[in-house]
mmCIF file with all atom_site columns, C-alpha atoms in Angstrom:
data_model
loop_
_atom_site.group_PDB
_atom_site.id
_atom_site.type_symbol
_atom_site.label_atom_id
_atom_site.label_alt_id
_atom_site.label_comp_id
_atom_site.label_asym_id
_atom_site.label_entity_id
_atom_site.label_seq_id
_atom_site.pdbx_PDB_ins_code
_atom_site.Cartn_x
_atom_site.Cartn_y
_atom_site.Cartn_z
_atom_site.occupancy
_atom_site.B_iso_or_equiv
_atom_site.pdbx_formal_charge
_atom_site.auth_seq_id
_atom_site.auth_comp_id
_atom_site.auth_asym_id
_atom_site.auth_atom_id
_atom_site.pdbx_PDB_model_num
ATOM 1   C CA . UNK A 1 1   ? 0.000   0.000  0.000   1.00 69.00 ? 1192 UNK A CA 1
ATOM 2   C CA . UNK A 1 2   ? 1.160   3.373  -0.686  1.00 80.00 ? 1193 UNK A CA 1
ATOM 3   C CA . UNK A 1 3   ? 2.043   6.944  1.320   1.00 84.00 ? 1194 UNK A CA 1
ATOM 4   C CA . UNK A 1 4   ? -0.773  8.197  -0.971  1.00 81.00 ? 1195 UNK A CA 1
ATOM 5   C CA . UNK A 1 5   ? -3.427  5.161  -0.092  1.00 82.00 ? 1196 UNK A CA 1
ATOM 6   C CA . UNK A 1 6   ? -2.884  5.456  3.545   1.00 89.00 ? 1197 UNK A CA 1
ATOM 7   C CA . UNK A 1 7   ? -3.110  9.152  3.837   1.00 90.00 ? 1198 UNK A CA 1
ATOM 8   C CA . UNK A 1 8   ? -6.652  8.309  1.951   1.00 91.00 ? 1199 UNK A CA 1
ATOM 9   C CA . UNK A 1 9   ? -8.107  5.901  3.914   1.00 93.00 ? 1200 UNK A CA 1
ATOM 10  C CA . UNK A 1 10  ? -6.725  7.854  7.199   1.00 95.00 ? 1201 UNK A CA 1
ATOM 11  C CA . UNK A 1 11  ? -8.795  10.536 5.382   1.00 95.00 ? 1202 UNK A CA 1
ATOM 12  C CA . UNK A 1 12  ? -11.585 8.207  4.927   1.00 95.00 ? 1203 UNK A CA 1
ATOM 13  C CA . UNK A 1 13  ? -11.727 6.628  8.487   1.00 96.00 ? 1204 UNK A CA 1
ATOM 14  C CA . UNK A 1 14  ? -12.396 10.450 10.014  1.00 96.00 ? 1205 UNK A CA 1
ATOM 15  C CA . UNK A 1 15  ? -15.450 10.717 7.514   1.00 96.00 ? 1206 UNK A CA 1
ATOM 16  C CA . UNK A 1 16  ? -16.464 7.321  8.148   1.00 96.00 ? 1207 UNK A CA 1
ATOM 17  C CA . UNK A 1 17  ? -16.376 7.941  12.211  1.00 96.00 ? 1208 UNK A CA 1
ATOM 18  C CA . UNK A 1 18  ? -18.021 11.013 12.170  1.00 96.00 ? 1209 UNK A CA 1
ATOM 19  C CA . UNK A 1 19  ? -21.336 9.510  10.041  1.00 96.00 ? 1210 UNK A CA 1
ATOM 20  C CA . UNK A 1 20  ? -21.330 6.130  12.309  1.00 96.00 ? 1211 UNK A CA 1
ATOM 21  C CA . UNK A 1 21  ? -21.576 8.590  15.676  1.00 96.00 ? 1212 UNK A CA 1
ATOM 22  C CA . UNK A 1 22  ? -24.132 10.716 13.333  1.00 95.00 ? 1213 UNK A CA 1
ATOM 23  C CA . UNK A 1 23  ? -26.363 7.582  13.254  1.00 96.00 ? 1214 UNK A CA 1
ATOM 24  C CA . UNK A 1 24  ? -26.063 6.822  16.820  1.00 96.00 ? 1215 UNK A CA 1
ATOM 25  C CA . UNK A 1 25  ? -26.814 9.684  17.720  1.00 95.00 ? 1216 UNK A CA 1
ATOM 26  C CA . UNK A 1 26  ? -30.375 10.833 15.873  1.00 95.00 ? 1217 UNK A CA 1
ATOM 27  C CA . UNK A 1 27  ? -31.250 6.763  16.251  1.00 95.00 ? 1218 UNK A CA 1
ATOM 28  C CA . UNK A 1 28  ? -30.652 7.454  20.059  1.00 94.00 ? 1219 UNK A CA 1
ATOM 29  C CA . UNK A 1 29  ? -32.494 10.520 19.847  1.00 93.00 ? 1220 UNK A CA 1
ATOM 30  C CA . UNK A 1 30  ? -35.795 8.901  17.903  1.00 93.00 ? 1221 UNK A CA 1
ATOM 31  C CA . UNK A 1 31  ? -36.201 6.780  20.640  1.00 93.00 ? 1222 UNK A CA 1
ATOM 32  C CA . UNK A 1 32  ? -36.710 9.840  23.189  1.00 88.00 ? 1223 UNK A CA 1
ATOM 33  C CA . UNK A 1 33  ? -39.206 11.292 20.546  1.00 87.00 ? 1224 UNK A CA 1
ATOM 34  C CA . UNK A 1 34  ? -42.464 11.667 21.044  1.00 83.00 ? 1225 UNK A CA 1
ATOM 35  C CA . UNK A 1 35  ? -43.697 14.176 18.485  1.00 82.00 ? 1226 UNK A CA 1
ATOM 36  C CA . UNK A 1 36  ? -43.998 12.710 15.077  1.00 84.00 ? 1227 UNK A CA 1
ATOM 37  C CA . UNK A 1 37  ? -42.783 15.532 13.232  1.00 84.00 ? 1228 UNK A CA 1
ATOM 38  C CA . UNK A 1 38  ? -39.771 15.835 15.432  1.00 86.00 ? 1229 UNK A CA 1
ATOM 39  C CA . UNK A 1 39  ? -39.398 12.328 14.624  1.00 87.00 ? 1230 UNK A CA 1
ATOM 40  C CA . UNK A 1 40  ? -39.428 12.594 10.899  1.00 87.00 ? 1231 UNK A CA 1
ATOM 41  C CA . UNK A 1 41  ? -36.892 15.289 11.143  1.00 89.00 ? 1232 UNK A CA 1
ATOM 42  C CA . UNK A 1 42  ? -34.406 13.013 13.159  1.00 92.00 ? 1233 UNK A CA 1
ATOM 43  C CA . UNK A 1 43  ? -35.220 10.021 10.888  1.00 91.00 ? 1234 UNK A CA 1
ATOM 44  C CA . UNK A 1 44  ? -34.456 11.796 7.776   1.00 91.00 ? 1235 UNK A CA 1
ATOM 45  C CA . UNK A 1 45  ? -31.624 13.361 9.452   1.00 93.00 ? 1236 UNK A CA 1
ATOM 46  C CA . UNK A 1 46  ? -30.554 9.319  10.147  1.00 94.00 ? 1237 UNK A CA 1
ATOM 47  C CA . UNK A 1 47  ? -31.235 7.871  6.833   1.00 93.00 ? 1238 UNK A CA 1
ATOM 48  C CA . UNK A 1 48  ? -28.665 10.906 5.129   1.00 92.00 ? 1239 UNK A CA 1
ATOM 49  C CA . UNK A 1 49  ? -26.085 9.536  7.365   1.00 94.00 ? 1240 UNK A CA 1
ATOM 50  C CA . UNK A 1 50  ? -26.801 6.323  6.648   1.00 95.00 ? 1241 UNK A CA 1
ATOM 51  C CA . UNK A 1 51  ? -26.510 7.276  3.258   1.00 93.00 ? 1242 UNK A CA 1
ATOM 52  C CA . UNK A 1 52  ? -23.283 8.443  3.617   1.00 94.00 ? 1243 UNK A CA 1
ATOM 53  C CA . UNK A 1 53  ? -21.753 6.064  5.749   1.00 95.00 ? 1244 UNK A CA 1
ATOM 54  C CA . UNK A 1 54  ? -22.334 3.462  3.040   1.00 93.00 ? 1245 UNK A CA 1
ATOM 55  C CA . UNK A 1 55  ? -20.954 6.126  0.650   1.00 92.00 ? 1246 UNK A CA 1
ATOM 56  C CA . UNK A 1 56  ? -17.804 6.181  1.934   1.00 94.00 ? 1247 UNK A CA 1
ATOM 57  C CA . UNK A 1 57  ? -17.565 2.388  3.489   1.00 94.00 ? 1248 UNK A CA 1
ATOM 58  C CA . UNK A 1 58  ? -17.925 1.363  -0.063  1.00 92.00 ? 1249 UNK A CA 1
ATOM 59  C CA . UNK A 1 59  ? -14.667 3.665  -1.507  1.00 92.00 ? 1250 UNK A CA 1
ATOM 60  C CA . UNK A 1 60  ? -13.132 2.938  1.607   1.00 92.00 ? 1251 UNK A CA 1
ATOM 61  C CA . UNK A 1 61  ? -13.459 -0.646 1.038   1.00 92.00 ? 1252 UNK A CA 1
ATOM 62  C CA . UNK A 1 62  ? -12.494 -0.279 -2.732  1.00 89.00 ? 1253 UNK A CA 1
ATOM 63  C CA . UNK A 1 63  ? -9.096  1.515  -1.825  1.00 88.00 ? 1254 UNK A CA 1
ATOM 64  C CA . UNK A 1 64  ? -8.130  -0.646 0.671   1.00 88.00 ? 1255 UNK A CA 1
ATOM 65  C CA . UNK A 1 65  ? -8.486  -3.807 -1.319  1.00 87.00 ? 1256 UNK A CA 1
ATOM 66  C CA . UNK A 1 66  ? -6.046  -1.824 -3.747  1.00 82.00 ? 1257 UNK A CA 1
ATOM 67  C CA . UNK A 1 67  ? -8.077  -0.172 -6.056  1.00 75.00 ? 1258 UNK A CA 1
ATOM 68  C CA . UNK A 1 68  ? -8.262  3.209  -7.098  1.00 74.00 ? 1259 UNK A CA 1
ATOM 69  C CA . UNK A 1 69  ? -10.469 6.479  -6.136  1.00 73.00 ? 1260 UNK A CA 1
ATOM 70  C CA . UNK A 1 70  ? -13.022 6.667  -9.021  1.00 65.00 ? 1261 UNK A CA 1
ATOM 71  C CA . UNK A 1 71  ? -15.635 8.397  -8.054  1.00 59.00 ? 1262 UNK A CA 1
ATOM 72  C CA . UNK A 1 72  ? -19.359 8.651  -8.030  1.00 58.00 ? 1263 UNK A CA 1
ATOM 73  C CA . UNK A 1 73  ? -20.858 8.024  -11.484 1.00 48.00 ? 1264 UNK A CA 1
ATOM 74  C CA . UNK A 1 74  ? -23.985 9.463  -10.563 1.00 50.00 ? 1265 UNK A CA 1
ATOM 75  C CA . UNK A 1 75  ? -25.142 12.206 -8.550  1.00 51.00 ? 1266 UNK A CA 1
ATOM 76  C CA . UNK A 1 76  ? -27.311 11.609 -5.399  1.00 57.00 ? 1267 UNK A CA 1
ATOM 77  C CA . UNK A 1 77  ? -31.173 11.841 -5.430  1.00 60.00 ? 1268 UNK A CA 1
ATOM 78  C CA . UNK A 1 78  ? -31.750 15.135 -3.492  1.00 65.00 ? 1269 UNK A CA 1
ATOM 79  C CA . UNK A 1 79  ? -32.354 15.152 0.265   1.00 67.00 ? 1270 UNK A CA 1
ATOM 80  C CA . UNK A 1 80  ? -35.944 16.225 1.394   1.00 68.00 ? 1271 UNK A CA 1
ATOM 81  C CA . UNK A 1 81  ? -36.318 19.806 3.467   1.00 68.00 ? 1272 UNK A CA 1
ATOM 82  C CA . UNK A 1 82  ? -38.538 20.113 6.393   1.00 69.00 ? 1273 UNK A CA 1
ATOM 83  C CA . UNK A 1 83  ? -41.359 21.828 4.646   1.00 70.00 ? 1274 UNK A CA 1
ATOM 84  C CA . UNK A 1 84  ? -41.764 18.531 2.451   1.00 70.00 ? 1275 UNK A CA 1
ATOM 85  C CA . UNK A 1 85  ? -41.453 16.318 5.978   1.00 67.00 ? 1276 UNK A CA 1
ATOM 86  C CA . UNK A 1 86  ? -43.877 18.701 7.566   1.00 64.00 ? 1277 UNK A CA 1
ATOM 87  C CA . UNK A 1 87  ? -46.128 18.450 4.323   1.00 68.00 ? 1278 UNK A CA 1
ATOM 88  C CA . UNK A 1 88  ? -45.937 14.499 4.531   1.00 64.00 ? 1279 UNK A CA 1
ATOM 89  C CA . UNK A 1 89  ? -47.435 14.413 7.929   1.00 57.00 ? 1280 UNK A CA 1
ATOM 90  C CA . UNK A 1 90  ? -50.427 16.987 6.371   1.00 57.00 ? 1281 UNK A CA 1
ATOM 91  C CA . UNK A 1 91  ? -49.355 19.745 7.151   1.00 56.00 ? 1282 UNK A CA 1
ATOM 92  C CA . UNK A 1 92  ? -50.611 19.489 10.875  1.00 60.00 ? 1283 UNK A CA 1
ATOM 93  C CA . UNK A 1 93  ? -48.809 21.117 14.117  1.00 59.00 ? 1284 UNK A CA 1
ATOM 94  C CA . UNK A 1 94  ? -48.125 18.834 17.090  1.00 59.00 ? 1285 UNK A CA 1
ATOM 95  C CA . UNK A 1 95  ? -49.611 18.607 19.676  1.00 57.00 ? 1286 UNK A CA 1
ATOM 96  C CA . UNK A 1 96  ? -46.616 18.955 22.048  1.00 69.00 ? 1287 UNK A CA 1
ATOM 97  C CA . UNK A 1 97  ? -42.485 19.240 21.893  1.00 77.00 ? 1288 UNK A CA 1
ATOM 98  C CA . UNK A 1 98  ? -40.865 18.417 24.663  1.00 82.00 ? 1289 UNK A CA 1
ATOM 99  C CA . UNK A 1 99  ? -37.599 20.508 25.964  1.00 87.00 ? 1290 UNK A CA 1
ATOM 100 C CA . UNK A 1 100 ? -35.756 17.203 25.504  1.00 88.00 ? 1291 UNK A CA 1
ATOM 101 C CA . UNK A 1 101 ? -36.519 17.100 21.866  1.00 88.00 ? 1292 UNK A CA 1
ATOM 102 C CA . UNK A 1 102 ? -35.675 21.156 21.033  1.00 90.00 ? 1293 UNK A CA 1
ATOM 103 C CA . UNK A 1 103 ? -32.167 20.273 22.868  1.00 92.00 ? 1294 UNK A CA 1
ATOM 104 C CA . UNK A 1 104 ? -31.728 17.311 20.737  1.00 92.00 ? 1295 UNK A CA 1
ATOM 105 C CA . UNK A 1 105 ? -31.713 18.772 17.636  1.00 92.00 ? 1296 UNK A CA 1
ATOM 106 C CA . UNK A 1 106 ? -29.693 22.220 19.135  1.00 94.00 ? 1297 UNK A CA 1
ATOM 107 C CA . UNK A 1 107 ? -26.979 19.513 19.440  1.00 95.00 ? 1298 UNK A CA 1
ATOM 108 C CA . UNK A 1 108 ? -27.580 18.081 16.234  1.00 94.00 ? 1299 UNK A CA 1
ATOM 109 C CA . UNK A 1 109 ? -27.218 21.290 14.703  1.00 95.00 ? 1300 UNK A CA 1
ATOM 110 C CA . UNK A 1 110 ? -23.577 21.301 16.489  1.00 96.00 ? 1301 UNK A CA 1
ATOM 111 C CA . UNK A 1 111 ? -22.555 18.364 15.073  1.00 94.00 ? 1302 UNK A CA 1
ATOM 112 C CA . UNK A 1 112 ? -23.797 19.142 11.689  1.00 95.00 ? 1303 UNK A CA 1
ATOM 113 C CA . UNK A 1 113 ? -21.825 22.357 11.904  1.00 96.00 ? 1304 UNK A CA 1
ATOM 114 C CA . UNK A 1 114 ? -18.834 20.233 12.835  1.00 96.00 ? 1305 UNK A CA 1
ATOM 115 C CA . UNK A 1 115 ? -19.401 18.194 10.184  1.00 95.00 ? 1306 UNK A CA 1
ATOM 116 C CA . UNK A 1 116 ? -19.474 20.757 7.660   1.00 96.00 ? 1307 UNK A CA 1
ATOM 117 C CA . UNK A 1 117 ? -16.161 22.135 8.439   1.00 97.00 ? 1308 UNK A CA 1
ATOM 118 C CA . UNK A 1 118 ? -13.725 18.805 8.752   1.00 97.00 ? 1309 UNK A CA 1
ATOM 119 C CA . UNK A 1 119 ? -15.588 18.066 5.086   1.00 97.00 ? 1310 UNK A CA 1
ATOM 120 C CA . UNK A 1 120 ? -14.631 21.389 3.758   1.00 97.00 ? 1311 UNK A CA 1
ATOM 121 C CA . UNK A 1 121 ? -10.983 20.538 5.517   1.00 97.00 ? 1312 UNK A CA 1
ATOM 122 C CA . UNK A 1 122 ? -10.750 17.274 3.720   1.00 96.00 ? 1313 UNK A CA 1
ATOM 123 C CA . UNK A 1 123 ? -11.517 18.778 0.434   1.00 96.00 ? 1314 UNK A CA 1
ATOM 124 C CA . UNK A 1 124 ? -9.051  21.596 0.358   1.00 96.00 ? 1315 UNK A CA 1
ATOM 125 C CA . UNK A 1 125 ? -6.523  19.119 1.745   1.00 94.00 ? 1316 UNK A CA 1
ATOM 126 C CA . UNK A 1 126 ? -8.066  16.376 -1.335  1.00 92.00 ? 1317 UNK A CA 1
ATOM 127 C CA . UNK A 1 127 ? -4.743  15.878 -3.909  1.00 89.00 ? 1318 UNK A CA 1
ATOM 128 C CA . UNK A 1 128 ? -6.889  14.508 -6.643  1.00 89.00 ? 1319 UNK A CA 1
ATOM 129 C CA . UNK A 1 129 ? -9.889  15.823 -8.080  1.00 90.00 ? 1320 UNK A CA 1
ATOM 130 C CA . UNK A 1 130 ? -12.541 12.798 -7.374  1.00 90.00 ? 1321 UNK A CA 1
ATOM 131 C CA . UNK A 1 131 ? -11.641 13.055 -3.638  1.00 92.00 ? 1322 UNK A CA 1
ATOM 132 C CA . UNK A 1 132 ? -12.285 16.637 -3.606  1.00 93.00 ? 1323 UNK A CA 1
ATOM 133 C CA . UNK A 1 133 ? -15.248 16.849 -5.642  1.00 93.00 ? 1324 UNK A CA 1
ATOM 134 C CA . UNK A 1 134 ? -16.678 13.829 -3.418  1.00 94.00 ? 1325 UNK A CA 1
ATOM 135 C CA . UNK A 1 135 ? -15.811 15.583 0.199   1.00 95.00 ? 1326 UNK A CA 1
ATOM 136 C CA . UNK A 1 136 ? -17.430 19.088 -1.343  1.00 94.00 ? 1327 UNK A CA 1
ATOM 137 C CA . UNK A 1 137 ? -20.566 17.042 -1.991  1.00 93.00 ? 1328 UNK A CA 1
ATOM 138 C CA . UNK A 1 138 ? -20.793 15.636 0.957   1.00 94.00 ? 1329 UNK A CA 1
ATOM 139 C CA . UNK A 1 139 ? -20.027 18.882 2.797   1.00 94.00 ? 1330 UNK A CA 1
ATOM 140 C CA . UNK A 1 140 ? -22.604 20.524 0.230   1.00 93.00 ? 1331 UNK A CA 1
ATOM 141 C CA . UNK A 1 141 ? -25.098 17.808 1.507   1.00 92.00 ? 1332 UNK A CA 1
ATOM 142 C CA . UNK A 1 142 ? -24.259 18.938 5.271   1.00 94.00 ? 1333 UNK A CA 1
ATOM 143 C CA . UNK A 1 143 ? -25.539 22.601 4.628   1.00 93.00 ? 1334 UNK A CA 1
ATOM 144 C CA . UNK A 1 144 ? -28.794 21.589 3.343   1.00 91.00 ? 1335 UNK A CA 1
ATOM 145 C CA . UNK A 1 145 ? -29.215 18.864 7.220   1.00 93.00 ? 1336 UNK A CA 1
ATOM 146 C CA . UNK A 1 146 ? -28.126 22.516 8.717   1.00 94.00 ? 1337 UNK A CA 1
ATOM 147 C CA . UNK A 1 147 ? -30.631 24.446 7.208   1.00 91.00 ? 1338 UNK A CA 1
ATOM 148 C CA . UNK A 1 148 ? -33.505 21.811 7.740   1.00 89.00 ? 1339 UNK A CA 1
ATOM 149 C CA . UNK A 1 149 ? -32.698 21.495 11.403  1.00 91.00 ? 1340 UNK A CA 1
ATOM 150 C CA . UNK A 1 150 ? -32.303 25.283 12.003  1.00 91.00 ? 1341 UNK A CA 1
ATOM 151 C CA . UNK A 1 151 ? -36.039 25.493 9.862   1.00 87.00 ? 1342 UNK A CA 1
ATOM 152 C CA . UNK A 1 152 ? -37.465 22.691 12.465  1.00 87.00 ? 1343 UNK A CA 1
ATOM 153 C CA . UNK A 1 153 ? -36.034 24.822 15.869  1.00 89.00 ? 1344 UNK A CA 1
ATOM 154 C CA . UNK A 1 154 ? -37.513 27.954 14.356  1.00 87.00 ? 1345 UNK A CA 1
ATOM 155 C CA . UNK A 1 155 ? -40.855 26.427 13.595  1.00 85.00 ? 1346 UNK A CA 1
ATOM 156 C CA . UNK A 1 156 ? -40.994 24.337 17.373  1.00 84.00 ? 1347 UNK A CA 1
ATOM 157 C CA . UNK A 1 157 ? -40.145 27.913 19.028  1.00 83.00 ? 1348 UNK A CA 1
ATOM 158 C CA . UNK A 1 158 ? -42.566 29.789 17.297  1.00 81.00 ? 1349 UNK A CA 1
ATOM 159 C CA . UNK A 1 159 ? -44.886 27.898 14.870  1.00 78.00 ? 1350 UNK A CA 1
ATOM 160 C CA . UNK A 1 160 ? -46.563 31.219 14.259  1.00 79.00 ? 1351 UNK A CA 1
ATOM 161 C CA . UNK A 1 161 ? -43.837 33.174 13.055  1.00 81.00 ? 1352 UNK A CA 1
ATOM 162 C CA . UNK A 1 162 ? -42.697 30.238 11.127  1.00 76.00 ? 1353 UNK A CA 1
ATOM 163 C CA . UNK A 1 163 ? -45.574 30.096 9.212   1.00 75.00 ? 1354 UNK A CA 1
ATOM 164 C CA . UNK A 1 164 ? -45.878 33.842 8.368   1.00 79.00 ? 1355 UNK A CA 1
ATOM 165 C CA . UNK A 1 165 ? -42.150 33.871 7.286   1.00 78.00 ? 1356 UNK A CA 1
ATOM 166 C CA . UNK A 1 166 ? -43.057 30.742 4.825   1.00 73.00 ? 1357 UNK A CA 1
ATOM 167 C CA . UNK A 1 167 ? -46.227 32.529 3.495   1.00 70.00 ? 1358 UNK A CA 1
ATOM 168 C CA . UNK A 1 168 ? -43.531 35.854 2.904   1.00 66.00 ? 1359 UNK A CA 1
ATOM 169 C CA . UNK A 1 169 ? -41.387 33.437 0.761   1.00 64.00 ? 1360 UNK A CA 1
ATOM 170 C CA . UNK A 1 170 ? -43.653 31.859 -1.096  1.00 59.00 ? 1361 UNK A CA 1
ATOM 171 C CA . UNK A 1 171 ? -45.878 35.076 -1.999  1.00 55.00 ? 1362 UNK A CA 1
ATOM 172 C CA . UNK A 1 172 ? -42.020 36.926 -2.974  1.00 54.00 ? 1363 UNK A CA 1
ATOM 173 C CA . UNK A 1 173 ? -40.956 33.139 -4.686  1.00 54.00 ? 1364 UNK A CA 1
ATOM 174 C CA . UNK A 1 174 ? -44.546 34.065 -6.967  1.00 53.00 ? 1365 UNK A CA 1
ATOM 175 C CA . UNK A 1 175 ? -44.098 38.059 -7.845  1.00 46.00 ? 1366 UNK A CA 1
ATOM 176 C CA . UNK A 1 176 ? -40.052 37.462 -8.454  1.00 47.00 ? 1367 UNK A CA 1
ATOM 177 C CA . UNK A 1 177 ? -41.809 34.833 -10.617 1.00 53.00 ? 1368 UNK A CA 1
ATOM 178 C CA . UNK A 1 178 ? -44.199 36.828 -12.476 1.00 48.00 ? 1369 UNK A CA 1
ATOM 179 C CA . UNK A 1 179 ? -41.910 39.698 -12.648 1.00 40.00 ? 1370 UNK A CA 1
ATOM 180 C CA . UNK A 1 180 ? -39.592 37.606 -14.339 1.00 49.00 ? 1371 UNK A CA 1
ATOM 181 C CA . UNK A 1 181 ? -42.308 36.354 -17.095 1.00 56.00 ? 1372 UNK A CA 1
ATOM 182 C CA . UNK A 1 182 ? -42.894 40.593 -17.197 1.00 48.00 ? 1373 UNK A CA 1
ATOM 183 C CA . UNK A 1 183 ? -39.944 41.264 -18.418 1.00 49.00 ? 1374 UNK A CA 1
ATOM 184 C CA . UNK A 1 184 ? -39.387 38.723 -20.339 1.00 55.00 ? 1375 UNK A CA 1
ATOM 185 C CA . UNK A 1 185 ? -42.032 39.658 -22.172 1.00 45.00 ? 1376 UNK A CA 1
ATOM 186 C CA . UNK A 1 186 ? -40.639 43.449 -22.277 1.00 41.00 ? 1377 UNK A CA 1
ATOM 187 C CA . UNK A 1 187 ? -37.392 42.362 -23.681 1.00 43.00 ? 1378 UNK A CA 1
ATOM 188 C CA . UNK A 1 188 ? -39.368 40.376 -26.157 1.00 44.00 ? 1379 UNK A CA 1
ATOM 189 C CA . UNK A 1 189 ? -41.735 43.239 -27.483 1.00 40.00 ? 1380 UNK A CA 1
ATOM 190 C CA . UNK A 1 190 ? -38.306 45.832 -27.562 1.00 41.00 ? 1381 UNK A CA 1
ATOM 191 C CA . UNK A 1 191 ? -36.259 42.891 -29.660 1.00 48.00 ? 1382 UNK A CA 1
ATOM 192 C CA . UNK A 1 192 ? -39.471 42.789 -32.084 1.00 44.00 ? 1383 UNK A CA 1
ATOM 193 C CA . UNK A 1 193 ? -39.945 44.888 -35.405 1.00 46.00 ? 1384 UNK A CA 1
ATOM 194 C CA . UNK A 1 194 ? -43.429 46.031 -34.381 1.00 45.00 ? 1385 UNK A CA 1
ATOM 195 C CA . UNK A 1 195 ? -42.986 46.785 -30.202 1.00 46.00 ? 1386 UNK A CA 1
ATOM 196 C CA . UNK A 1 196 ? -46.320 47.315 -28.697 1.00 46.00 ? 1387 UNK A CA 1
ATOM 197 C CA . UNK A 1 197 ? -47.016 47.835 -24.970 1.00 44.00 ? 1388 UNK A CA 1
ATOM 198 C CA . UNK A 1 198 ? -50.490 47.524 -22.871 1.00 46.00 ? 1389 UNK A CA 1
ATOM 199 C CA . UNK A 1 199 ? -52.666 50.077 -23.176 1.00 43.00 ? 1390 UNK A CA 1
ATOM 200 C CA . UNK A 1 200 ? -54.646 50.999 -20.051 1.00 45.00 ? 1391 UNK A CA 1
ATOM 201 C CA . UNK A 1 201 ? -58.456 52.019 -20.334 1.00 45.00 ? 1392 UNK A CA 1
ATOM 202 C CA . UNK A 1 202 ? -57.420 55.964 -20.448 1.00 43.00 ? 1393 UNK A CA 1
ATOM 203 C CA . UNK A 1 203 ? -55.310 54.928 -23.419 1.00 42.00 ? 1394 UNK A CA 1
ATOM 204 C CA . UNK A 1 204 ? -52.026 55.733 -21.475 1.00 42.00 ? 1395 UNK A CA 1
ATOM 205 C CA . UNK A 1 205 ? -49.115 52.844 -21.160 1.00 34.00 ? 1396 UNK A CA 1
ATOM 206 C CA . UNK A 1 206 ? -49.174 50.425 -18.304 1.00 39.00 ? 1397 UNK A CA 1
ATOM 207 C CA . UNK A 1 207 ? -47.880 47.269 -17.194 1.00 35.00 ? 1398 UNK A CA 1
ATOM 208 C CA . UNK A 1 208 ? -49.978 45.970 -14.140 1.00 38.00 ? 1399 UNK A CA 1
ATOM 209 C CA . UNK A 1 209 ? -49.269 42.918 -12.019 1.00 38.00 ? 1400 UNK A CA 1
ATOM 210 C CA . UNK A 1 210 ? -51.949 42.022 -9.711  1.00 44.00 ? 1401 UNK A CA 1
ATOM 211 C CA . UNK A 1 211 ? -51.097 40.057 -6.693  1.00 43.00 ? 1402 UNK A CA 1
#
């Protein structure tokens, strides 16, 4: 085995490590849950670092039995935020979240942290471009368990607000969306040989976007 082999596989035991405590942990946490959307959150937290564990056992595996680093051939399916885990349970508040369950993900949101930088460390340290590109995946895949876990301790401390900061995005997601369609239709009608603009019922020029 080479310098270069061992350096990778000392590279891939810390990954490896940190996604086998990962999935002690949030199984260790379901267990104390008693809120089913709290439950979702840790169980889709689990199965991503499942996911990865088996990621990296695999290439692990594959470079200690002497082959080489080749890389994913496909990209992973996308991981699911909490809006689509709160939408899979209908949409409907629970009943109760205990203290124990708000300090469980707090600390998941540590580790997650954690794990974000030591991937971002193993990539800029990566030699070769398949290790890098798989650690800033990886890392990449970290920010998005970050963000759902920081959505779910927002929404369990103040389901109110959370909802009123959802139905902001989603009503600014829509006008950025129909302003966009706006002017590309402007750009459209100036590029044309014959540019015409709406006229409004006192016969000046408008453009009007109702909401």
């Amino acid at each position: 085995m080479t310098t270069a082999d061992e350096r990778m596989l000392e590279a891939l035991s810390r990954a490896l490590n940190f996604e086998e405590d990962g999935v002690a942990y949030y199984s260790q946490a379901m267990l104390a849950s008693s809120s089913n959307l709290a439950l979702d959150v840790l169980r889709t937290l689990r199965d991503e670092e499942v996911k990865h564990k088996e990621q990296i056992l695999a290439i692990f595996n594959e470079v200690k039995a002497g082959g080489s680093w080749k890389g994913e051939d496909e990209p992973g399916s996308p991981m699911p935020d909490f809006v689509s885990v709160f939408e899979q349970l209908g949409g409907n508040p629970p009943k109760e979240v205990s203290e124990g369950e708000i300090a469980a993900l707090q600390h998941a949101l540590e580790v997650e942290v954690k794990g974000r930088g030591m991937y971002e460390e193993l990539a800029s340290n990566a030699p070769t471009e398949p290790e890098k590109a798989f650690y800033e995946k990886l890392g990449g895949e970290e920010i998005e368990h970050i963000k759902m876990i920081e959505d779910a301790i927002e929404y369990f401390d103040d389901p109110e607000g959370w909802f009123q900061k959802r139905a902001i995005r989603v009503r600014s997601s829509s006008i950025c969306t129909r302003l966009m369609r706006a002017c590309g239709g402007i750009s459209k009608a100036r590029n044309s040989t014959s540019p015409r603009r709406p006229v409004a019922e006192s016969g000046e020029y408008s453009l009007s976007m109702q909401n």
